[in-house]
CSV table of C-alpha atoms in Angstrom, one decimal:
chain,number,residue,atom,x,y,z
A,1,MET,CA,46.6,164.3,169.5
A,2,SER,CA,49.9,165.3,171.0
A,3,SER,CA,53.3,164.8,169.3
A,4,LYS,CA,54.0,162.3,172.1
A,5,ASP,CA,51.1,160.1,171.1
A,6,CYS,CA,52.1,160.3,167.4
A,7,GLY,CA,55.6,159.2,168.3
A,8,HIS,CA,54.2,156.3,170.3
A,9,HIS,CA,52.0,155.1,167.4
A,10,GLY,CA,54.9,155.4,165.0
A,11,LYS,CA,57.1,153.2,167.2
A,12,LYS,CA,54.3,150.6,167.3
A,13,ARG,CA,54.0,150.6,163.6
A,14,GLU,CA,57.8,150.1,163.2
A,15,LYS,CA,57.7,147.2,165.6
A,16,LEU,CA,54.8,145.6,163.7
A,17,ILE,CA,56.6,146.0,160.3
A,18,ARG,CA,59.8,144.5,161.8
A,19,ARG,CA,57.9,141.5,163.2
A,20,ILE,CA,56.2,140.9,159.9
A,21,CYS,CA,59.5,141.1,158.0
A,22,ALA,CA,61.2,138.8,160.6
A,23,GLY,CA,58.4,136.3,160.3
A,24,PHE,CA,58.5,136.3,156.5
A,25,LEU,CA,62.3,135.8,156.5
A,26,ILE,CA,62.0,132.9,159.0
A,27,PHE,CA,59.3,131.3,156.8
A,28,LEU,CA,61.5,131.6,153.7
A,29,PHE,CA,64.4,130.1,155.6
A,30,ILE,CA,62.3,127.1,156.8
A,31,VAL,CA,61.1,126.5,153.2
A,32,LEU,CA,64.6,126.7,151.9
A,33,VAL,CA,65.9,124.2,154.5
A,34,LEU,CA,63.0,121.8,153.7
A,35,VAL,CA,63.7,122.0,150.0
A,36,LEU,CA,67.5,121.4,150.6
A,37,LEU,CA,66.7,118.4,152.9
A,38,ILE,CA,64.3,116.8,150.4
A,39,TRP,CA,66.9,117.4,147.6
A,40,ALA,CA,69.7,115.8,149.7
A,41,ILE,CA,67.5,112.8,150.8
A,42,LEU,CA,66.3,112.1,147.2
A,43,GLN,CA,69.8,112.5,145.8
A,44,PRO,CA,68.8,113.6,142.3
A,45,SER,CA,70.8,112.4,139.3
A,46,LYS,CA,71.1,114.0,135.9
A,47,PRO,CA,69.3,112.3,132.9
A,48,ARG,CA,71.5,110.0,130.9
A,49,PHE,CA,71.7,110.7,127.2
A,50,ILE,CA,73.0,108.3,124.5
A,51,LEU,CA,73.5,109.1,120.8
A,52,GLN,CA,72.2,105.9,119.2
A,53,ASP,CA,72.8,106.6,115.5
A,54,VAL,CA,73.3,109.2,112.8
A,55,THR,CA,71.8,109.1,109.3
A,56,VAL,CA,73.7,111.2,106.8
A,57,TYR,CA,71.6,112.5,103.9
A,58,ALA,CA,74.0,115.2,102.8
A,59,PHE,CA,77.5,116.4,103.7
A,60,ASN,CA,79.5,118.3,101.2
A,61,THR,CA,81.7,121.3,100.7
A,62,THR,CA,81.5,121.7,97.0
A,63,VAL,CA,81.3,125.4,97.4
A,64,PRO,CA,84.5,126.7,99.0
A,65,ASN,CA,84.0,127.8,102.7
A,66,PHE,CA,80.4,126.7,102.6
A,67,LEU,CA,78.9,123.5,104.0
A,68,THR,CA,75.6,121.8,103.2
A,69,SER,CA,74.6,119.0,105.5
A,70,ASN,CA,71.6,117.0,106.5
A,71,PHE,CA,71.5,114.5,109.4
A,72,GLN,CA,68.9,112.6,111.3
A,73,VAL,CA,70.1,111.8,114.8
A,74,THR,CA,68.6,109.4,117.3
A,75,ILE,CA,69.1,110.4,120.9
A,76,SER,CA,67.7,108.5,123.9
A,77,SER,CA,67.3,110.0,127.4
A,78,ARG,CA,66.8,108.0,130.6
A,79,ASN,CA,65.7,109.5,133.9
A,80,PRO,CA,67.6,107.4,136.5
A,81,ASN,CA,65.7,108.9,139.5
A,82,ASP,CA,63.1,106.9,141.5
A,83,LYS,CA,61.1,109.9,142.8
A,84,ILE,CA,62.0,112.9,140.5
A,85,GLY,CA,60.4,113.7,137.2
A,86,VAL,CA,61.9,116.0,134.5
A,87,TYR,CA,60.1,118.6,132.4
A,88,TYR,CA,62.0,119.4,129.2
A,89,ASP,CA,60.6,122.8,128.5
A,90,ARG,CA,62.9,123.5,125.6
A,91,LEU,CA,65.6,121.5,123.9
A,92,ASP,CA,67.4,122.6,120.7
A,93,VAL,CA,69.6,120.1,118.8
A,94,TYR,CA,72.3,121.2,116.3
A,95,GLY,CA,75.6,120.1,114.9
A,96,VAL,CA,79.1,121.5,115.6
A,97,TYR,CA,82.4,121.0,113.9
A,98,HIS,CA,85.6,122.2,115.5
A,99,ASN,CA,83.6,124.5,117.9
A,100,GLN,CA,81.7,126.1,115.0
A,101,GLN,CA,78.0,125.5,114.6
A,102,ILE,CA,77.3,124.0,111.1
A,103,THR,CA,73.6,123.4,111.2
A,104,TYR,CA,70.5,125.3,112.2
A,105,ARG,CA,68.8,124.5,115.6
A,106,THR,CA,66.0,122.0,115.6
A,107,ARG,CA,63.6,122.2,118.5
A,108,ILE,CA,62.3,119.1,120.2
A,109,PRO,CA,58.7,119.4,121.4
A,110,PRO,CA,58.3,120.0,125.2
A,111,THR,CA,57.8,116.8,127.1
A,112,TYR,CA,57.7,115.3,130.6
A,113,GLN,CA,59.9,112.4,131.6
A,114,GLY,CA,58.6,110.3,134.6
A,115,HIS,CA,60.6,108.2,137.1
A,116,LYS,CA,62.9,105.7,135.3
A,117,ASP,CA,61.3,106.6,132.0
A,118,VAL,CA,63.2,106.6,128.6
A,119,ASN,CA,62.5,109.1,125.8
A,120,VAL,CA,63.8,108.7,122.3
A,121,TRP,CA,64.0,111.6,119.8
A,122,SER,CA,65.0,111.5,116.1
A,123,PRO,CA,65.2,115.1,114.9
A,124,PHE,CA,66.6,116.2,111.6
A,125,VAL,CA,69.4,118.8,111.8
A,126,TYR,CA,70.6,120.5,108.7
A,127,GLY,CA,72.2,123.5,107.2
A,128,ASN,CA,72.2,124.8,103.6
A,129,LEU,CA,75.3,126.6,102.4
A,130,VAL,CA,76.4,127.5,106.0
A,131,PRO,CA,79.5,129.7,106.0
A,132,VAL,CA,82.5,127.9,107.5
A,133,ALA,CA,85.7,129.5,108.7
A,134,PRO,CA,88.6,129.0,106.2
A,135,PHE,CA,90.7,126.9,108.6
A,136,ASN,CA,87.6,124.7,109.3
A,137,SER,CA,86.9,124.4,105.6
A,138,MET,CA,90.4,123.1,105.0
A,139,ALA,CA,90.0,120.7,107.9
A,140,LEU,CA,86.7,119.4,106.5
A,141,THR,CA,88.3,118.9,103.1
A,142,GLN,CA,91.1,116.9,104.7
A,143,ASP,CA,88.7,114.9,106.8
A,144,GLN,CA,86.6,114.0,103.7
A,145,ALA,CA,89.7,113.0,101.9
A,146,ASN,CA,90.6,110.7,104.8
A,147,GLY,CA,87.0,109.3,104.8
A,148,ALA,CA,86.0,110.2,108.3
A,149,VAL,CA,84.7,113.2,110.2
A,150,MET,CA,84.1,114.0,113.9
A,151,ILE,CA,80.8,115.9,114.5
A,152,MET,CA,79.6,117.1,117.9
A,153,PHE,CA,75.8,117.1,118.2
A,154,LYS,CA,74.7,119.4,121.0
A,155,ALA,CA,71.3,119.9,122.8
A,156,ASP,CA,70.8,123.1,124.8
A,157,GLY,CA,67.6,124.0,126.7
A,158,ARG,CA,65.7,124.5,129.9
A,159,VAL,CA,64.5,121.8,132.3
A,160,ARG,CA,62.5,121.7,135.5
A,161,TRP,CA,62.5,119.0,138.2
A,162,LYS,CA,59.3,117.6,139.7
A,163,VAL,CA,59.3,116.1,143.2
A,164,GLY,CA,55.7,115.1,144.3
A,165,THR,CA,53.7,118.2,143.8
A,166,PHE,CA,56.7,120.5,144.0
A,167,ILE,CA,58.1,121.8,140.6
A,168,SER,CA,61.4,123.6,140.6
A,169,GLY,CA,62.4,126.7,138.6
A,170,ARG,CA,64.0,126.4,135.2
A,171,TYR,CA,67.6,125.3,134.8
A,172,HIS,CA,69.9,125.6,131.8
A,173,PHE,CA,70.6,122.1,130.4
A,174,TYR,CA,73.6,121.2,128.1
A,175,VAL,CA,74.2,117.9,126.3
A,176,LYS,CA,77.2,117.0,124.1
A,177,CYS,CA,77.3,113.9,121.9
A,178,LEU,CA,80.4,113.1,119.9
A,179,ALA,CA,80.0,111.2,116.7
A,180,PHE,CA,82.8,109.6,114.6
A,181,ILE,CA,81.3,109.2,111.2
A,182,ASN,CA,83.1,107.0,108.6
A,183,LEU,CA,82.0,108.8,105.5
A,184,GLY,CA,84.5,107.0,103.3
A,185,ASN,CA,83.1,103.6,103.9
A,186,LYS,CA,79.3,103.3,103.3
A,187,ASN,CA,79.5,99.6,104.1
A,188,SER,CA,80.2,100.6,107.7
A,189,GLY,CA,76.6,101.8,107.9
A,190,ILE,CA,73.2,100.8,106.6
A,191,ILE,CA,72.0,102.1,103.3
A,192,VAL,CA,68.8,104.1,103.6
A,193,GLY,CA,67.1,105.0,100.4
A,194,GLU,CA,69.2,106.1,97.5
A,195,ASN,CA,71.9,108.3,99.0
A,196,ALA,CA,71.5,108.2,102.8
A,197,VAL,CA,73.6,106.0,105.2
A,198,LYS,CA,72.7,105.3,108.8
A,199,TYR,CA,75.7,104.9,111.1
A,200,GLN,CA,75.3,103.1,114.5
A,201,ILE,CA,77.1,105.2,117.1
A,202,VAL,CA,75.8,104.2,120.6
A,203,GLN,CA,77.9,106.8,122.3
A,204,ARG,CA,77.2,108.1,125.8
A,205,CYS,CA,76.8,111.9,125.9
A,206,SER,CA,78.0,114.4,128.6
A,207,VAL,CA,75.3,116.2,130.5
A,208,ASN,CA,75.6,119.4,132.5
A,209,VAL,CA,72.9,121.4,134.4
């Protein structure tokens, strides 16, 4: 075979590869446009979270710069979408005081939330002798003396969206629920057992995806 024939076959191969690549890119573009169109038509909304109540089993700073706490929080989530389901692949709940995490993370079991469905979770979040920054320890002492404390309960995780048979990739999911707890007045809550008090909060949470 002459060098001329080799060059001719090489050009044919290059043209074929270019056509395959072009076809693949066009296919990806069409799929992307279709997904965006479906997404725009369905107009998906983020799930709506509400912090229903907080039961306080323990909350003390008897050891300087260390906090021991034990809460049970009731959080409800509603999927407002008519045609989109939500897979909660991972969701970790924990407590925060003045931007410092004060409890361990508690993982909620993976679950699927259908159209217009409501899910309710009541995880325990706790921490035993968790180190607290000195300025936060002082603030906690002051709050306890005043009889009230502001705790942020957060939920971080990964979600996927389901539209028909299509399931999206995983997205980071962030929920923030602010709770004003009147520790100084147990009559503002419901006595549970010997030392626990349940406080009704019913506070809407912020949600970011």
